[in-house]
Amino acid sequence: MARINEHYLDLAAGYLFPEIGRRVTAFRQAEPQARILRLGVGDVALPLAPAVSEALQRAAAELATGDGFRGYGPERGYDFLIEAIRQHDYAARGTEIAADEIFISDGSKQDAGNLQEIFATACSVMVTDPVYPVYVDTNVMAGREIQYLPATEANGFAPGPPEDGARADLAYLCSPNNPTGGVLSRAALARWVAWARDCGAVLIFDAAYDAYISDPALPRSIYEVDGARECAIELRSFSKRAGFTGLRCAYCVVPSACTGRTAAGGEVSLRDLWARRQATKFNGVPYIVQRAAAAVFSPEGRQQTEAQIAYYMENARRLREGLRKAGFAVFGGEHAPYLWLRTPNADPSWDFFDRLLRQAQVVGTPGAGFGPAGEGYFRLSAFADRETVDEAITRIQRAFAHG
Amino acid sequence: MARINEHYLDLAAGYLFPEIGRRVTAFRQAEPQARILRLGVGDVALPLAPAVSEALQRAAAELATGDGFRGYGPERGYDFLIEAIRQHDYAARGTEIAADEIFISDGSKQDAGNLQEIFATACSVMVTDPVYPVYVDTNVMAGREIQYLPATEANGFAPGPPEDGARADLAYLCSPNNPTGGVLSRAALARWVAWARDCGAVLIFDAAYDAYISDPALPRSIYEVDGARECAIELRSFSKRAGFTGLRCAYCVVPSACTGRTAAGGEVSLRDLWARRQATKFNGVPYIVQRAAAAVFSPEGRQQTEAQIAYYMENARRLREGLRKAGFAVFGGEHAPYLWLRTPNADPSWDFFDRLLRQAQVVGTPGAGFGPAGEGYFRLSAFADRETVDEAITRIQRAFAHG
């Protein structure tokens, strides 16, 4: 008799975004004339940069030729992309990462969800709250217990490690943070690394938004902190950095020094386990997508994708200023494409969602959807065109400035 | 202390193909002049069909435009592709599959590896032997026991269900079979369905090679058999059908009638569990790849990809005839791109690998690499250009015709 994985029954009822979709559809049916502005789902809005698009089309054309056709690629990624990452994202910033520590993937969501497979079911898991739901749900599916560490105004919505002696075997950190837009300083990251080494824990450091860090003093990679090679796995992505949400390319770094333990106390290389996992369950990212990703590192690609990020960050600046003028307490948006606002009168975040939709026809994301500590807060995304952002600000100011 | 998933330590030492690569590299170093012919890894050789390539390039160009850009897609796939599959692969052959039973993925390897996640760890697993290693390794990683059902000359290298009363909770069937090239008849499939319904088992039917079936009387889908909707999940792929091994697109059908059980005996929809799994851990196949896959169903796409399959099957015919002339007992290659040959004098299959490489500079795949019942057999792939195939036949005949 085929028994199901009953841990699925422990999952929270539904994913956040389908519920938002349901409410927006209902509103649209009630008010078919309304022009809805979407600052909800964190999806990019600008088309592919020319350098990236040209590389993609060139690679697509290659596949139709006898000499240029490529079948199965290396499941860990093509050397041309791994080498570009090693050079530009690490060596150029003074961090040495070896080619065989870099694994190309089809998304940080996938990496964040799959990495837990190489750990024992008995491992305890810590996340900050509010949290990107994938960290929680994939561990619940595997039957693990989750500890939540609240992100609050006091800790800049980017908490350091627990100070009450709490321990865990795995901790997921997201910096710049989705959803709060908070960012971990070098000192806070160093405290996390010290905590992990003390616990024998592994940190899964999700830096999918690192390209949005505007202060050059802030670390972009956890490996800029001493000791991280021994305890941290890092995820980075082309999704938000270069508009790859629909193309799918990211990477994961598992340093050779990073180990886990067997029950008997033996040390095992996590890099080797991850390599085995990927060889067995993955077949690599399409060649054409890897060519497009490599073009992000060309001089034109860098300049064009940096201009896209500057465009989104100008959106974030306008939203921040505009919402403050409307009387909101606003956080984030300086090193991240997300604004985190306190709801007026500490209203429940789903109530505020409905009110914003009704009074300004603007869609955002209720903080409660990301975890209990998100209650009373609301996420707005800077991923939109300028006109939408400016119009949203005008409408919100009109609807809320006096209330 | 981060404990590892110790089931990884139960995996067989290494994946088959890296070992082949190691031996070929060693031979190349010893004999740098040798021109090696590769009929080993089952990777396609012909470039993308023009209709597919044009759709890919058109979609790539769209992404550089404001109107044509696409970010996150539906993680279950775009409607245009799901609808084409529903129409052409099912409705046109008299089988009704609903759109919400089809899940687009980045490969049958991934689907075959990930589906076990929705089942309890306690489920017992049955595979036929020799076997595509992914079915075994992904279940070993999850800590499950595996039962092997030998594929033999007597059962046409495509065994029906056990006749000794053996039961299991999950069974993986691959037809046309990789590696043996055997194919399950309608009657054999019906016996599998009856066995599964008797056991309360779920069949995972991997039809990644269905396009190679040359007899129109043979079923292409398990849903052509009555009762399969209640117990079978089907995997199909664009990899071998249209040269997508490097582009990555496949799909999985989970019928709404297909259920598993909780420990308490409750019925749970496997489609809903799989939808939750994919929503949580997957972000969809790139839009451009789905456009390319949809072009496989256009009149030009069908005609061009059918011509590619005919080309490979002519390779298979020549290999079959040529090897028989050289004195080999040869199986498969009629409804599959794989030839399965008995090694001369029942030699161990790795010894024959070395001998074939040394005496004919031809690379194939030792049967033992696919499981114990593969010992004494050898796989040759028809995925090559005609010149390579003809030259390989000539060399094998020269090396083996008298011995």
JSON list of C-alpha atoms in Angstrom, two decimals, chain B residues 141-276:
[
{"chain": "B", "resi": 141, "resn": "MET", "atom": "CA", "xyz": [19.29, 8.41, -0.41]},
{"chain": "B", "resi": 142, "resn": "ALA", "atom": "CA", "xyz": [15.86, 8.43, 1.23]},
{"chain": "B", "resi": 143, "resn": "GLY", "atom": "CA", "xyz": [16.65, 5.24, 3.14]},
{"chain": "B", "resi": 144, "resn": "ARG", "atom": "CA", "xyz": [14.37, 2.84, 1.26]},
{"chain": "B", "resi": 145, "resn": "GLU", "atom": "CA", "xyz": [14.92, -0.85, 0.53]},
{"chain": "B", "resi": 146, "resn": "ILE", "atom": "CA", "xyz": [14.97, -1.92, -3.13]},
{"chain": "B", "resi": 147, "resn": "GLN", "atom": "CA", "xyz": [13.71, -5.17, -4.66]},
{"chain": "B", "resi": 148, "resn": "TYR", "atom": "CA", "xyz": [15.16, -6.15, -8.04]},
{"chain": "B", "resi": 149, "resn": "LEU", "atom": "CA", "xyz": [13.18, -7.98, -10.70]},
{"chain": "B", "resi": 150, "resn": "PRO", "atom": "CA", "xyz": [15.54, -9.50, -13.29]},
{"chain": "B", "resi": 151, "resn": "ALA", "atom": "CA", "xyz": [15.10, -8.61, -16.96]},
{"chain": "B", "resi": 152, "resn": "THR", "atom": "CA", "xyz": [16.19, -11.68, -18.90]},
{"chain": "B", "resi": 153, "resn": "GLU", "atom": "CA", "xyz": [16.23, -13.10, -22.40]},
{"chain": "B", "resi": 154, "resn": "ALA", "atom": "CA", "xyz": [13.19, -15.19, -21.40]},
{"chain": "B", "resi": 155, "resn": "ASN", "atom": "CA", "xyz": [11.07, -12.14, -20.58]},
{"chain": "B", "resi": 156, "resn": "GLY", "atom": "CA", "xyz": [12.33, -10.09, -23.52]},
{"chain": "B", "resi": 157, "resn": "PHE", "atom": "CA", "xyz": [14.35, -7.89, -21.15]},
{"chain": "B", "resi": 158, "resn": "ALA", "atom": "CA", "xyz": [11.07, -6.25, -20.11]},
{"chain": "B", "resi": 159, "resn": "PRO", "atom": "CA", "xyz": [9.65, -8.25, -17.21]},
{"chain": "B", "resi": 160, "resn": "GLY", "atom": "CA", "xyz": [6.00, -8.30, -16.24]},
{"chain": "B", "resi": 161, "resn": "PRO", "atom": "CA", "xyz": [5.01, -8.13, -12.56]},
{"chain": "B", "resi": 162, "resn": "PRO", "atom": "CA", "xyz": [6.34, -10.76, -10.15]},
{"chain": "B", "resi": 163, "resn": "GLU", "atom": "CA", "xyz": [4.48, -14.05, -10.33]},
{"chain": "B", "resi": 164, "resn": "ASP", "atom": "CA", "xyz": [5.66, -15.32, -6.96]},
{"chain": "B", "resi": 165, "resn": "GLY", "atom": "CA", "xyz": [3.35, -13.06, -4.96]},
{"chain": "B", "resi": 166, "resn": "ALA", "atom": "CA", "xyz": [6.04, -10.43, -4.31]},
{"chain": "B", "resi": 167, "resn": "ARG", "atom": "CA", "xyz": [4.57, -7.04, -3.43]},
{"chain": "B", "resi": 168, "resn": "ALA", "atom": "CA", "xyz": [5.84, -3.48, -3.21]},
{"chain": "B", "resi": 169, "resn": "ASP", "atom": "CA", "xyz": [4.46, 0.01, -2.62]},
{"chain": "B", "resi": 170, "resn": "LEU", "atom": "CA", "xyz": [6.20, 1.70, -5.53]},
{"chain": "B", "resi": 171, "resn": "ALA", "atom": "CA", "xyz": [7.43, 0.19, -8.78]},
{"chain": "B", "resi": 172, "resn": "TYR", "atom": "CA", "xyz": [9.46, 1.94, -11.48]},
{"chain": "B", "resi": 173, "resn": "LEU", "atom": "CA", "xyz": [8.90, 0.76, -15.04]},
{"chain": "B", "resi": 174, "resn": "CYS", "atom": "CA", "xyz": [10.88, 2.05, -18.00]},
{"chain": "B", "resi": 175, "resn": "SER", "atom": "CA", "xyz": [9.48, 1.17, -21.42]},
{"chain": "B", "resi": 176, "resn": "PRO", "atom": "CA", "xyz": [11.00, 1.30, -23.98]},
{"chain": "B", "resi": 177, "resn": "ASN", "atom": "CA", "xyz": [13.70, 0.26, -21.58]},
{"chain": "B", "resi": 178, "resn": "ASN", "atom": "CA", "xyz": [16.95, 1.96, -20.83]},
{"chain": "B", "resi": 179, "resn": "PRO", "atom": "CA", "xyz": [19.33, 0.10, -20.98]},
{"chain": "B", "resi": 180, "resn": "THR", "atom": "CA", "xyz": [17.94, -3.10, -22.54]},
{"chain": "B", "resi": 181, "resn": "GLY", "atom": "CA", "xyz": [15.81, -1.66, -25.35]},
{"chain": "B", "resi": 182, "resn": "GLY", "atom": "CA", "xyz": [13.02, -4.08, -24.32]},
{"chain": "B", "resi": 183, "resn": "VAL", "atom": "CA", "xyz": [9.43, -2.89, -24.53]},
{"chain": "B", "resi": 184, "resn": "LEU", "atom": "CA", "xyz": [6.31, -3.76, -22.53]},
{"chain": "B", "resi": 185, "resn": "SER", "atom": "CA", "xyz": [3.39, -5.03, -24.58]},
{"chain": "B", "resi": 186, "resn": "ARG", "atom": "CA", "xyz": [-0.15, -3.89, -23.87]},
{"chain": "B", "resi": 187, "resn": "ALA", "atom": "CA", "xyz": [-0.83, -7.24, -22.16]},
{"chain": "B", "resi": 188, "resn": "ALA", "atom": "CA", "xyz": [2.26, -6.92, -19.95]},
{"chain": "B", "resi": 189, "resn": "LEU", "atom": "CA", "xyz": [1.32, -3.37, -18.99]},
{"chain": "B", "resi": 190, "resn": "ALA", "atom": "CA", "xyz": [-2.18, -4.54, -18.14]},
{"chain": "B", "resi": 191, "resn": "ARG", "atom": "CA", "xyz": [-0.67, -7.20, -15.84]},
{"chain": "B", "resi": 192, "resn": "TRP", "atom": "CA", "xyz": [1.42, -4.51, -14.13]},
{"chain": "B", "resi": 193, "resn": "VAL", "atom": "CA", "xyz": [-1.67, -2.36, -13.62]},
{"chain": "B", "resi": 194, "resn": "ALA", "atom": "CA", "xyz": [-3.56, -5.32, -12.15]},
{"chain": "B", "resi": 195, "resn": "TRP", "atom": "CA", "xyz": [-0.63, -6.10, -9.85]},
{"chain": "B", "resi": 196, "resn": "ALA", "atom": "CA", "xyz": [-0.43, -2.47, -8.69]},
{"chain": "B", "resi": 197, "resn": "ARG", "atom": "CA", "xyz": [-4.15, -2.30, -7.96]},
{"chain": "B", "resi": 198, "resn": "ASP", "atom": "CA", "xyz": [-3.92, -5.55, -6.07]},
{"chain": "B", "resi": 199, "resn": "CYS", "atom": "CA", "xyz": [-0.99, -4.31, -3.93]},
{"chain": "B", "resi": 200, "resn": "GLY", "atom": "CA", "xyz": [-2.28, -0.74, -3.59]},
{"chain": "B", "resi": 201, "resn": "ALA", "atom": "CA", "xyz": [1.02, 0.19, -5.25]},
{"chain": "B", "resi": 202, "resn": "VAL", "atom": "CA", "xyz": [1.85, 3.19, -7.41]},
{"chain": "B", "resi": 203, "resn": "LEU", "atom": "CA", "xyz": [3.61, 2.61, -10.75]},
{"chain": "B", "resi": 204, "resn": "ILE", "atom": "CA", "xyz": [6.06, 5.24, -11.92]},
{"chain": "B", "resi": 205, "resn": "PHE", "atom": "CA", "xyz": [6.04, 4.67, -15.66]},
{"chain": "B", "resi": 206, "resn": "ASP", "atom": "CA", "xyz": [9.02, 6.25, -17.38]},
{"chain": "B", "resi": 207, "resn": "ALA", "atom": "CA", "xyz": [8.25, 6.58, -21.09]},
{"chain": "B", "resi": 208, "resn": "ALA", "atom": "CA", "xyz": [11.14, 8.89, -21.92]},
{"chain": "B", "resi": 209, "resn": "TYR", "atom": "CA", "xyz": [11.78, 6.84, -25.08]},
{"chain": "B", "resi": 210, "resn": "ASP", "atom": "CA", "xyz": [8.20, 6.43, -26.27]},
{"chain": "B", "resi": 211, "resn": "ALA", "atom": "CA", "xyz": [8.92, 8.25, -29.55]},
{"chain": "B", "resi": 212, "resn": "TYR", "atom": "CA", "xyz": [11.09, 5.30, -30.61]},
{"chain": "B", "resi": 213, "resn": "ILE", "atom": "CA", "xyz": [8.23, 2.79, -30.61]},
{"chain": "B", "resi": 214, "resn": "SER", "atom": "CA", "xyz": [7.86, 1.70, -34.22]},
{"chain": "B", "resi": 215, "resn": "ASP", "atom": "CA", "xyz": [4.91, -0.67, -33.88]},
{"chain": "B", "resi": 216, "resn": "PRO", "atom": "CA", "xyz": [1.64, 1.31, -33.77]},
{"chain": "B", "resi": 217, "resn": "ALA", "atom": "CA", "xyz": [-0.02, -1.52, -31.83]},
{"chain": "B", "resi": 218, "resn": "LEU", "atom": "CA", "xyz": [2.27, -0.99, -28.83]},
{"chain": "B", "resi": 219, "resn": "PRO", "atom": "CA", "xyz": [1.02, 1.48, -26.20]},
{"chain": "B", "resi": 220, "resn": "ARG", "atom": "CA", "xyz": [2.91, 4.76, -25.94]},
{"chain": "B", "resi": 221, "resn": "SER", "atom": "CA", "xyz": [1.29, 5.75, -22.69]},
{"chain": "B", "resi": 222, "resn": "ILE", "atom": "CA", "xyz": [0.33, 3.60, -19.71]},
{"chain": "B", "resi": 223, "resn": "TYR", "atom": "CA", "xyz": [-3.05, 5.37, -19.73]},
{"chain": "B", "resi": 224, "resn": "GLU", "atom": "CA", "xyz": [-3.92, 3.41, -22.87]},
{"chain": "B", "resi": 225, "resn": "VAL", "atom": "CA", "xyz": [-4.46, 0.56, -20.40]},
{"chain": "B", "resi": 226, "resn": "ASP", "atom": "CA", "xyz": [-7.69, 0.48, -18.36]},
{"chain": "B", "resi": 227, "resn": "GLY", "atom": "CA", "xyz": [-7.29, 1.18, -14.67]},
{"chain": "B", "resi": 228, "resn": "ALA", "atom": "CA", "xyz": [-3.93, 2.95, -15.00]},
{"chain": "B", "resi": 229, "resn": "ARG", "atom": "CA", "xyz": [-5.39, 6.34, -14.05]},
{"chain": "B", "resi": 230, "resn": "GLU", "atom": "CA", "xyz": [-5.95, 4.97, -10.55]},
{"chain": "B", "resi": 231, "resn": "CYS", "atom": "CA", "xyz": [-2.40, 3.72, -9.97]},
{"chain": "B", "resi": 232, "resn": "ALA", "atom": "CA", "xyz": [0.14, 5.15, -12.41]},
{"chain": "B", "resi": 233, "resn": "ILE", "atom": "CA", "xyz": [2.25, 8.29, -12.77]},
{"chain": "B", "resi": 234, "resn": "GLU", "atom": "CA", "xyz": [3.78, 8.76, -16.23]},
{"chain": "B", "resi": 235, "resn": "LEU", "atom": "CA", "xyz": [6.99, 10.53, -17.25]},
{"chain": "B", "resi": 236, "resn": "ARG", "atom": "CA", "xyz": [7.69, 11.68, -20.79]},
{"chain": "B", "resi": 237, "resn": "SER", "atom": "CA", "xyz": [10.44, 13.84, -22.17]},
{"chain": "B", "resi": 238, "resn": "PHE", "atom": "CA", "xyz": [11.52, 16.02, -25.07]},
{"chain": "B", "resi": 239, "resn": "SER", "atom": "CA", "xyz": [15.15, 14.95, -24.56]},
{"chain": "B", "resi": 240, "resn": "LYS", "atom": "CA", "xyz": [15.33, 11.97, -26.87]},
{"chain": "B", "resi": 241, "resn": "ARG", "atom": "CA", "xyz": [12.23, 12.81, -28.85]},
{"chain": "B", "resi": 242, "resn": "ALA", "atom": "CA", "xyz": [13.46, 16.20, -30.07]},
{"chain": "B", "resi": 243, "resn": "GLY", "atom": "CA", "xyz": [17.09, 16.64, -29.00]},
{"chain": "B", "resi": 244, "resn": "PHE", "atom": "CA", "xyz": [16.40, 18.50, -25.72]},
{"chain": "B", "resi": 245, "resn": "THR", "atom": "CA", "xyz": [19.14, 16.83, -23.62]},
{"chain": "B", "resi": 246, "resn": "GLY", "atom": "CA", "xyz": [20.88, 20.21, -23.34]},
{"chain": "B", "resi": 247, "resn": "LEU", "atom": "CA", "xyz": [17.71, 22.35, -23.30]},
{"chain": "B", "resi": 248, "resn": "ARG", "atom": "CA", "xyz": [15.89, 20.41, -20.55]},
{"chain": "B", "resi": 249, "resn": "CYS", "atom": "CA", "xyz": [12.16, 19.87, -20.88]},
{"chain": "B", "resi": 250, "resn": "ALA", "atom": "CA", "xyz": [9.97, 16.94, -19.88]},
{"chain": "B", "resi": 251, "resn": "TYR", "atom": "CA", "xyz": [6.64, 16.36, -18.23]},
{"chain": "B", "resi": 252, "resn": "CYS", "atom": "CA", "xyz": [4.98, 14.23, -15.62]},
{"chain": "B", "resi": 253, "resn": "VAL", "atom": "CA", "xyz": [1.32, 13.18, -15.52]},
{"chain": "B", "resi": 254, "resn": "VAL", "atom": "CA", "xyz": [-0.28, 12.59, -12.12]},
{"chain": "B", "resi": 255, "resn": "PRO", "atom": "CA", "xyz": [-3.95, 11.68, -12.64]},
{"chain": "B", "resi": 256, "resn": "SER", "atom": "CA", "xyz": [-6.49, 13.07, -10.20]},
{"chain": "B", "resi": 257, "resn": "ALA", "atom": "CA", "xyz": [-7.67, 9.51, -9.49]},
{"chain": "B", "resi": 258, "resn": "CYS", "atom": "CA", "xyz": [-4.25, 8.43, -8.27]},
{"chain": "B", "resi": 259, "resn": "THR", "atom": "CA", "xyz": [-4.07, 8.36, -4.47]},
{"chain": "B", "resi": 260, "resn": "GLY", "atom": "CA", "xyz": [-1.84, 7.29, -1.62]},
{"chain": "B", "resi": 261, "resn": "ARG", "atom": "CA", "xyz": [-2.76, 6.45, 1.96]},
{"chain": "B", "resi": 262, "resn": "THR", "atom": "CA", "xyz": [-2.02, 7.92, 5.36]},
{"chain": "B", "resi": 263, "resn": "ALA", "atom": "CA", "xyz": [-1.06, 5.58, 8.19]},
{"chain": "B", "resi": 264, "resn": "ALA", "atom": "CA", "xyz": [-4.61, 6.00, 9.47]},
{"chain": "B", "resi": 265, "resn": "GLY", "atom": "CA", "xyz": [-5.95, 4.79, 6.12]},
{"chain": "B", "resi": 266, "resn": "GLY", "atom": "CA", "xyz": [-7.11, 8.12, 4.68]},
{"chain": "B", "resi": 267, "resn": "GLU", "atom": "CA", "xyz": [-6.82, 8.66, 0.92]},
{"chain": "B", "resi": 268, "resn": "VAL", "atom": "CA", "xyz": [-4.73, 11.61, -0.30]},
{"chain": "B", "resi": 269, "resn": "SER", "atom": "CA", "xyz": [-4.50, 12.89, -3.88]},
{"chain": "B", "resi": 270, "resn": "LEU", "atom": "CA", "xyz": [-0.98, 12.38, -5.23]},
{"chain": "B", "resi": 271, "resn": "ARG", "atom": "CA", "xyz": [-1.62, 15.13, -7.77]},
{"chain": "B", "resi": 272, "resn": "ASP", "atom": "CA", "xyz": [-2.18, 17.62, -4.96]},
{"chain": "B", "resi": 273, "resn": "LEU", "atom": "CA", "xyz": [0.93, 16.48, -3.10]},
{"chain": "B", "resi": 274, "resn": "TRP", "atom": "CA", "xyz": [3.01, 16.76, -6.26]},
{"chain": "B", "resi": 275, "resn": "ALA", "atom": "CA", "xyz": [1.57, 20.21, -7.00]},
{"chain": "B", "resi": 276, "resn": "ARG", "atom": "CA", "xyz": [2.61, 21.30, -3.50]}
]
